[in-house]
Structures are given as structure tokens and as C-alpha cells.
XYZ file of N, CA and C in Angstrom:
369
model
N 31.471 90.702 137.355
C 32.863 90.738 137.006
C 33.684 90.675 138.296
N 34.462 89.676 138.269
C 35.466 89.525 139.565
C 37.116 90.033 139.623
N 36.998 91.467 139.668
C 38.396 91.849 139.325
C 39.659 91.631 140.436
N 40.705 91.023 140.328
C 42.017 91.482 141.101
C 42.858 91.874 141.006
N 43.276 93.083 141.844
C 45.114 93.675 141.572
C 45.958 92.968 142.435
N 47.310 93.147 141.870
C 48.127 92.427 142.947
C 48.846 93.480 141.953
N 50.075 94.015 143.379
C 50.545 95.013 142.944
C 51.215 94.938 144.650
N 53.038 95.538 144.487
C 53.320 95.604 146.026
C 53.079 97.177 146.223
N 53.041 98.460 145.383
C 52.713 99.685 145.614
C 51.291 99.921 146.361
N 50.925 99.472 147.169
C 49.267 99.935 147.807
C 49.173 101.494 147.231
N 49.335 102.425 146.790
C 49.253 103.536 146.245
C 48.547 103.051 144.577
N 49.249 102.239 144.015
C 48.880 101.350 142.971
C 47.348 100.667 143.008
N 47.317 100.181 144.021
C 46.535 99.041 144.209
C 44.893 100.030 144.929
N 45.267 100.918 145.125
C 44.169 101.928 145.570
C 43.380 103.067 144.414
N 44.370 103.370 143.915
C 44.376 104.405 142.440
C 43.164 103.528 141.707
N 43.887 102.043 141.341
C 43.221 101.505 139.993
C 41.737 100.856 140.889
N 41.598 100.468 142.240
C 40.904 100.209 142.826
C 39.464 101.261 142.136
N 39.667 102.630 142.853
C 38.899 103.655 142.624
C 38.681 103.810 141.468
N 39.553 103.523 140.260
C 39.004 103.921 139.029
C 38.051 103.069 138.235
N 38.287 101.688 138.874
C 37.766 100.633 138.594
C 36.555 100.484 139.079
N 36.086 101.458 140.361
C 35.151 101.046 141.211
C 34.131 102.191 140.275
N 34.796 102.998 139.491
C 34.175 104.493 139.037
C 33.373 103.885 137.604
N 34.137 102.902 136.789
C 33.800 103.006 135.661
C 32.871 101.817 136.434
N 33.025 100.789 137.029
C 31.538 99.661 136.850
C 30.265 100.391 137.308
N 30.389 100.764 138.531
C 29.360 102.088 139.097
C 28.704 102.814 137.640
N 29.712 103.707 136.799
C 28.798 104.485 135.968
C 28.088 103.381 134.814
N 29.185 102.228 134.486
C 27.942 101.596 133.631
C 27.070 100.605 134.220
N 27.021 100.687 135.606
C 25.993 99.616 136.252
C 26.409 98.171 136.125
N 27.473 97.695 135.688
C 28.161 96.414 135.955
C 28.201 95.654 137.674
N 27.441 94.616 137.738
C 28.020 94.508 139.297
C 29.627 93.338 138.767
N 29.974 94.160 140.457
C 31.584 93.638 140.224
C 32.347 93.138 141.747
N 33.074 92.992 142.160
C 34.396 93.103 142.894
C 35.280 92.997 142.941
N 36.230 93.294 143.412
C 37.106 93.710 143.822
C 38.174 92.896 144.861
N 39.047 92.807 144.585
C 40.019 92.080 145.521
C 41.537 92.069 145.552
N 42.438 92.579 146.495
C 43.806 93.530 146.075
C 44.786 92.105 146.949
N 46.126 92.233 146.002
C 47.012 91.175 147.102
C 48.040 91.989 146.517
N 49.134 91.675 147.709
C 50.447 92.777 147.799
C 50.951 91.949 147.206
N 51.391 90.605 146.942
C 52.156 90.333 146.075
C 51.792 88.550 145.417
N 52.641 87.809 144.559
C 52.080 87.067 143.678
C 51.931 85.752 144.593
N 52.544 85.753 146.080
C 52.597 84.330 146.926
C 51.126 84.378 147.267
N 50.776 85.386 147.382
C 49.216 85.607 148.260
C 48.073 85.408 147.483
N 48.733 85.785 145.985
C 47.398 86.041 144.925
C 47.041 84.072 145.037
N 48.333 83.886 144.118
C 48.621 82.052 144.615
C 47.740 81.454 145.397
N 47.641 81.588 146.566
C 46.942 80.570 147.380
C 45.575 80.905 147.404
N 44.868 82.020 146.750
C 43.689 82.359 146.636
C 43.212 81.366 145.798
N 41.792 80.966 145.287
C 40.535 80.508 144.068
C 41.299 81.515 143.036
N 42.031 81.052 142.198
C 42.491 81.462 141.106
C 40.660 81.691 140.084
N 40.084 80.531 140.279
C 38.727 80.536 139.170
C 37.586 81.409 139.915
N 38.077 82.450 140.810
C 37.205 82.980 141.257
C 37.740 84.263 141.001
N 38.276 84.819 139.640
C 38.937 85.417 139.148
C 38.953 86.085 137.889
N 38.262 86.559 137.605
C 37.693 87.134 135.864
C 38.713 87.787 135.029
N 39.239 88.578 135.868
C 40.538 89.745 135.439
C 41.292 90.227 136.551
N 42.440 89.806 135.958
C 43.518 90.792 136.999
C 44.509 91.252 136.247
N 44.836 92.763 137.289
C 45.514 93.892 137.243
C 47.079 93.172 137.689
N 48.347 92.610 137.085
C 49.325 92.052 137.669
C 50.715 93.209 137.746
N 51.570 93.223 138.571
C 52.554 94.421 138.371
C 53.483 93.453 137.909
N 54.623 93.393 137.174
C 55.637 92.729 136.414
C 56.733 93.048 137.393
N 56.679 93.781 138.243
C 58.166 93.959 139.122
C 58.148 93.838 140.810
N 58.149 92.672 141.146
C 57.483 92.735 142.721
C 58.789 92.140 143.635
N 58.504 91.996 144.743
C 59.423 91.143 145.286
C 59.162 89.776 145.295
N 60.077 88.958 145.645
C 59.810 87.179 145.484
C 58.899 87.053 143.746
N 58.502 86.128 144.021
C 58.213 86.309 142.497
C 57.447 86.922 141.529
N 58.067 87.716 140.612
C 57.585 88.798 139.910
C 56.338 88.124 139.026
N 56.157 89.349 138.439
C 54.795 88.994 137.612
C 54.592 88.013 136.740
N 55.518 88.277 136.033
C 55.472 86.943 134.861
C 56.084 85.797 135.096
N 56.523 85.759 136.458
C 56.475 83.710 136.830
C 54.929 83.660 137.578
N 54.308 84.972 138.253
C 53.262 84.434 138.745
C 52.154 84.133 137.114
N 52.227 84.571 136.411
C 50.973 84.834 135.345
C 51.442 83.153 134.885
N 52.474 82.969 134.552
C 53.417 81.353 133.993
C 52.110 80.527 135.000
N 52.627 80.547 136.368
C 51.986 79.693 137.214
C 50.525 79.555 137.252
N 49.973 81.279 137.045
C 48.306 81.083 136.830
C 47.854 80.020 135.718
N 48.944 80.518 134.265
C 47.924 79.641 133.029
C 48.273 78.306 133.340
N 49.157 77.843 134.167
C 48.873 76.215 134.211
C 47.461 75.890 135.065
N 46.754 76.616 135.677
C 45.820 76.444 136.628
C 44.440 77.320 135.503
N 44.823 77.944 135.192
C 43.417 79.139 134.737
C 44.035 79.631 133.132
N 43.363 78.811 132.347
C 43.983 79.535 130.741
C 42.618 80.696 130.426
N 41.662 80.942 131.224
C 40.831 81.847 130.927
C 40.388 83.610 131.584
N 41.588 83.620 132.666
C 41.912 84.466 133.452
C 42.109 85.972 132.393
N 41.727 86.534 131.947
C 42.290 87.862 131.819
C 43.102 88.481 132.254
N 44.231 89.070 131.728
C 45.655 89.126 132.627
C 46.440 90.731 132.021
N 45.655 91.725 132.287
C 46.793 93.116 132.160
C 48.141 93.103 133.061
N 48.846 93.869 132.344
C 49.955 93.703 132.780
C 50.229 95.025 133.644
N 50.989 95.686 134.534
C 51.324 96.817 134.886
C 52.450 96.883 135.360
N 53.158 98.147 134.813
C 54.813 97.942 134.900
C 55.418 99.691 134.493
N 56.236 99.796 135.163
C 56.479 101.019 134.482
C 57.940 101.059 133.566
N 58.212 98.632 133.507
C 59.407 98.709 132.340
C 58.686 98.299 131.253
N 58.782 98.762 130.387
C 57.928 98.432 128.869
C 58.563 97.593 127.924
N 59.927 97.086 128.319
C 60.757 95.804 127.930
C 60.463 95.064 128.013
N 59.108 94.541 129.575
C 58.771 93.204 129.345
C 57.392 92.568 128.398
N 57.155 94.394 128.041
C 56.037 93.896 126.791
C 55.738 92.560 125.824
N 57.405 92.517 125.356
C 57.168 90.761 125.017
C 56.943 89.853 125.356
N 57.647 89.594 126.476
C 57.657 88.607 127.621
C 55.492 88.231 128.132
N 55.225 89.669 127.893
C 53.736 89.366 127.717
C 53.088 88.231 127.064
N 53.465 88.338 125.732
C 52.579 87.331 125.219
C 53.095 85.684 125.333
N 53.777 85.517 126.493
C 54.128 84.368 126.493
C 53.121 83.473 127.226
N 52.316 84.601 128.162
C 51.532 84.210 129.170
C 50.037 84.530 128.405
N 49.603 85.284 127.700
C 48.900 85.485 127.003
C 48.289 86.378 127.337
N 48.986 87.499 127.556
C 48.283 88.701 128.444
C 47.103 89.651 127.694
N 46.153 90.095 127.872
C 45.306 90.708 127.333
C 45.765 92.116 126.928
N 46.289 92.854 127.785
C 47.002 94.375 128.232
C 48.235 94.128 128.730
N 49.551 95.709 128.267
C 49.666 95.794 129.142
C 50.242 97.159 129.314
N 49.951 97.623 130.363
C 49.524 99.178 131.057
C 50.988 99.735 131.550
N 51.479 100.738 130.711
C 52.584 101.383 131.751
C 52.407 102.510 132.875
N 52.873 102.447 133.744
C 53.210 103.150 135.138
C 53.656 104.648 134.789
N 53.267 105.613 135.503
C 51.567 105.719 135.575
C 50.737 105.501 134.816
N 49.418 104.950 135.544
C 48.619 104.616 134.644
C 47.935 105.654 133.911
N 47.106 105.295 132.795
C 46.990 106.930 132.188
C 45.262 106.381 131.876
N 44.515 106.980 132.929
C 42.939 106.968 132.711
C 42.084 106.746 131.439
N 42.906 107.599 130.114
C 41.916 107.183 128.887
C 42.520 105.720 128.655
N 43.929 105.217 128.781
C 44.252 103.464 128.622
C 43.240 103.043 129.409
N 43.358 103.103 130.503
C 42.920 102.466 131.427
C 41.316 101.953 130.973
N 40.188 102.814 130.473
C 39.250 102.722 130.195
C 38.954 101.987 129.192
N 39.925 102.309 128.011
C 39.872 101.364 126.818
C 39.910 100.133 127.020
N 40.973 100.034 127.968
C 41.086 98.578 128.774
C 39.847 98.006 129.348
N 39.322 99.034 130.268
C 38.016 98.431 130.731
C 36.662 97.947 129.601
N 36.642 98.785 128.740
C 35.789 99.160 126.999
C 36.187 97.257 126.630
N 37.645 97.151 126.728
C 37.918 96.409 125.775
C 37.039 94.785 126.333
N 37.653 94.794 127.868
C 36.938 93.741 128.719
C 36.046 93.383 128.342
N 35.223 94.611 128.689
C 33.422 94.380 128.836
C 33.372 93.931 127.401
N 33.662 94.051 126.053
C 33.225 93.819 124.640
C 33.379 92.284 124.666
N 34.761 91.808 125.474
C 35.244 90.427 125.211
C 34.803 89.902 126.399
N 33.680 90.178 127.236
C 33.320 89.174 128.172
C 31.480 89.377 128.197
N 31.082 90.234 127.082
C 29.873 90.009 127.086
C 29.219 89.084 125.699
């Protein structure tokens, strides 16, 4: 499993890091990991080297949901949670076809279900 956050909070991007690193560890999933501060950087990365990502909806330069817009023209198979602590753009979600999406703070039993939910729809 090839997970990425992009998130400009590094406090963010460390939290879900560790929790993420906790649940593949206990069920023996191999995985990694890969963090970008914001959506210009995620951009110029191998988008298809990309299984799931953690996206924040409120960043500087361009926010989440023009970057997720820009992913599905490149990657319609990307897994795409959302993270935000405005829950208004919940709709705006399914435009991009988001799998999740997670409000700020994150809250560990979501978070897991989220992970639960992954693993069901990628095995």
C-alpha cells in the first residue's frame, strides 16, 4: 500500500503519519509512506505511484479540491480522503470522487474505519 499526506500543518502530517504507521505494522500490511506540504509538490510527484492519499481541503496556493480536480484527470483510481476541519466542503467531495472525508481533529476510531474500509476495497 502506497500511502500520501499532503497537508501544510506538519503537526498533521506527523500525527496521521504515526497512526498510519501503527495500524499497517499491527496488521502486517507492507506499506509507505510519503508526506508533501502542499498540492504544487504532491503535483509534480508519480501521481500512479500512489494508492491513497490523506488531502487537507484548506492549504495555501491551491487548495485541496483543485488539487484532487487535477489528480482525477491524471489518476481516476487514486483513493482520495479528505481532511479539513470545514465540513461545508463535504459536498464539494463527491465531485472529485472522494472515498472519505475526515474532520480536524482527527478522531482515531474514524480514522481506523477509514483504514478497515481501504484494506476491504483494495483487497
Amino acid at each position: 500500500m502506497r500511502i500520501a499526506i499532503c497537508d501544510d500543518e506538519k503537526q498533521i502530517c506527523e500525527f496521521l503519519k504515526e497512526k498510519i504507521r501503527r495500524y499497517y505494522f499491527s496488521n502486517d500490511i507492507n506499506f509507505s509512506i510519503q508526506t508533501f506540504e502542499n498540492g504544487e509538490k504532491l503535483l509534480e510527484s508519480d501521481l500512479n505511484l500512489i494508492d491513497v492519499l490523506f488531502l487537507d481541503v484548506e492549504m495555501p496556493g491551491r487548495n485541496g479540491m483543485k488539487v484532487a480536480k487535477a489528480i482525477r484527470e491524471k489518476n481516476k483510481e487514486m483513493i482520495i480522503v479528505f481532511l479539513t476541519a470545514y465540513s461545508e466542503f463535504v459536498f464539494k467531495s463527491f465531485k472529485v470522487d472522494a472515498f472519505r472525508y475526515l474532520v480536524k481533529p482527527v478522531n482515531n476510531q474514524e480514522l481506523n474505519e477509514t483504514l478497515d474500509a481501504i484494506q476491504q476495497l483494495t483487497n
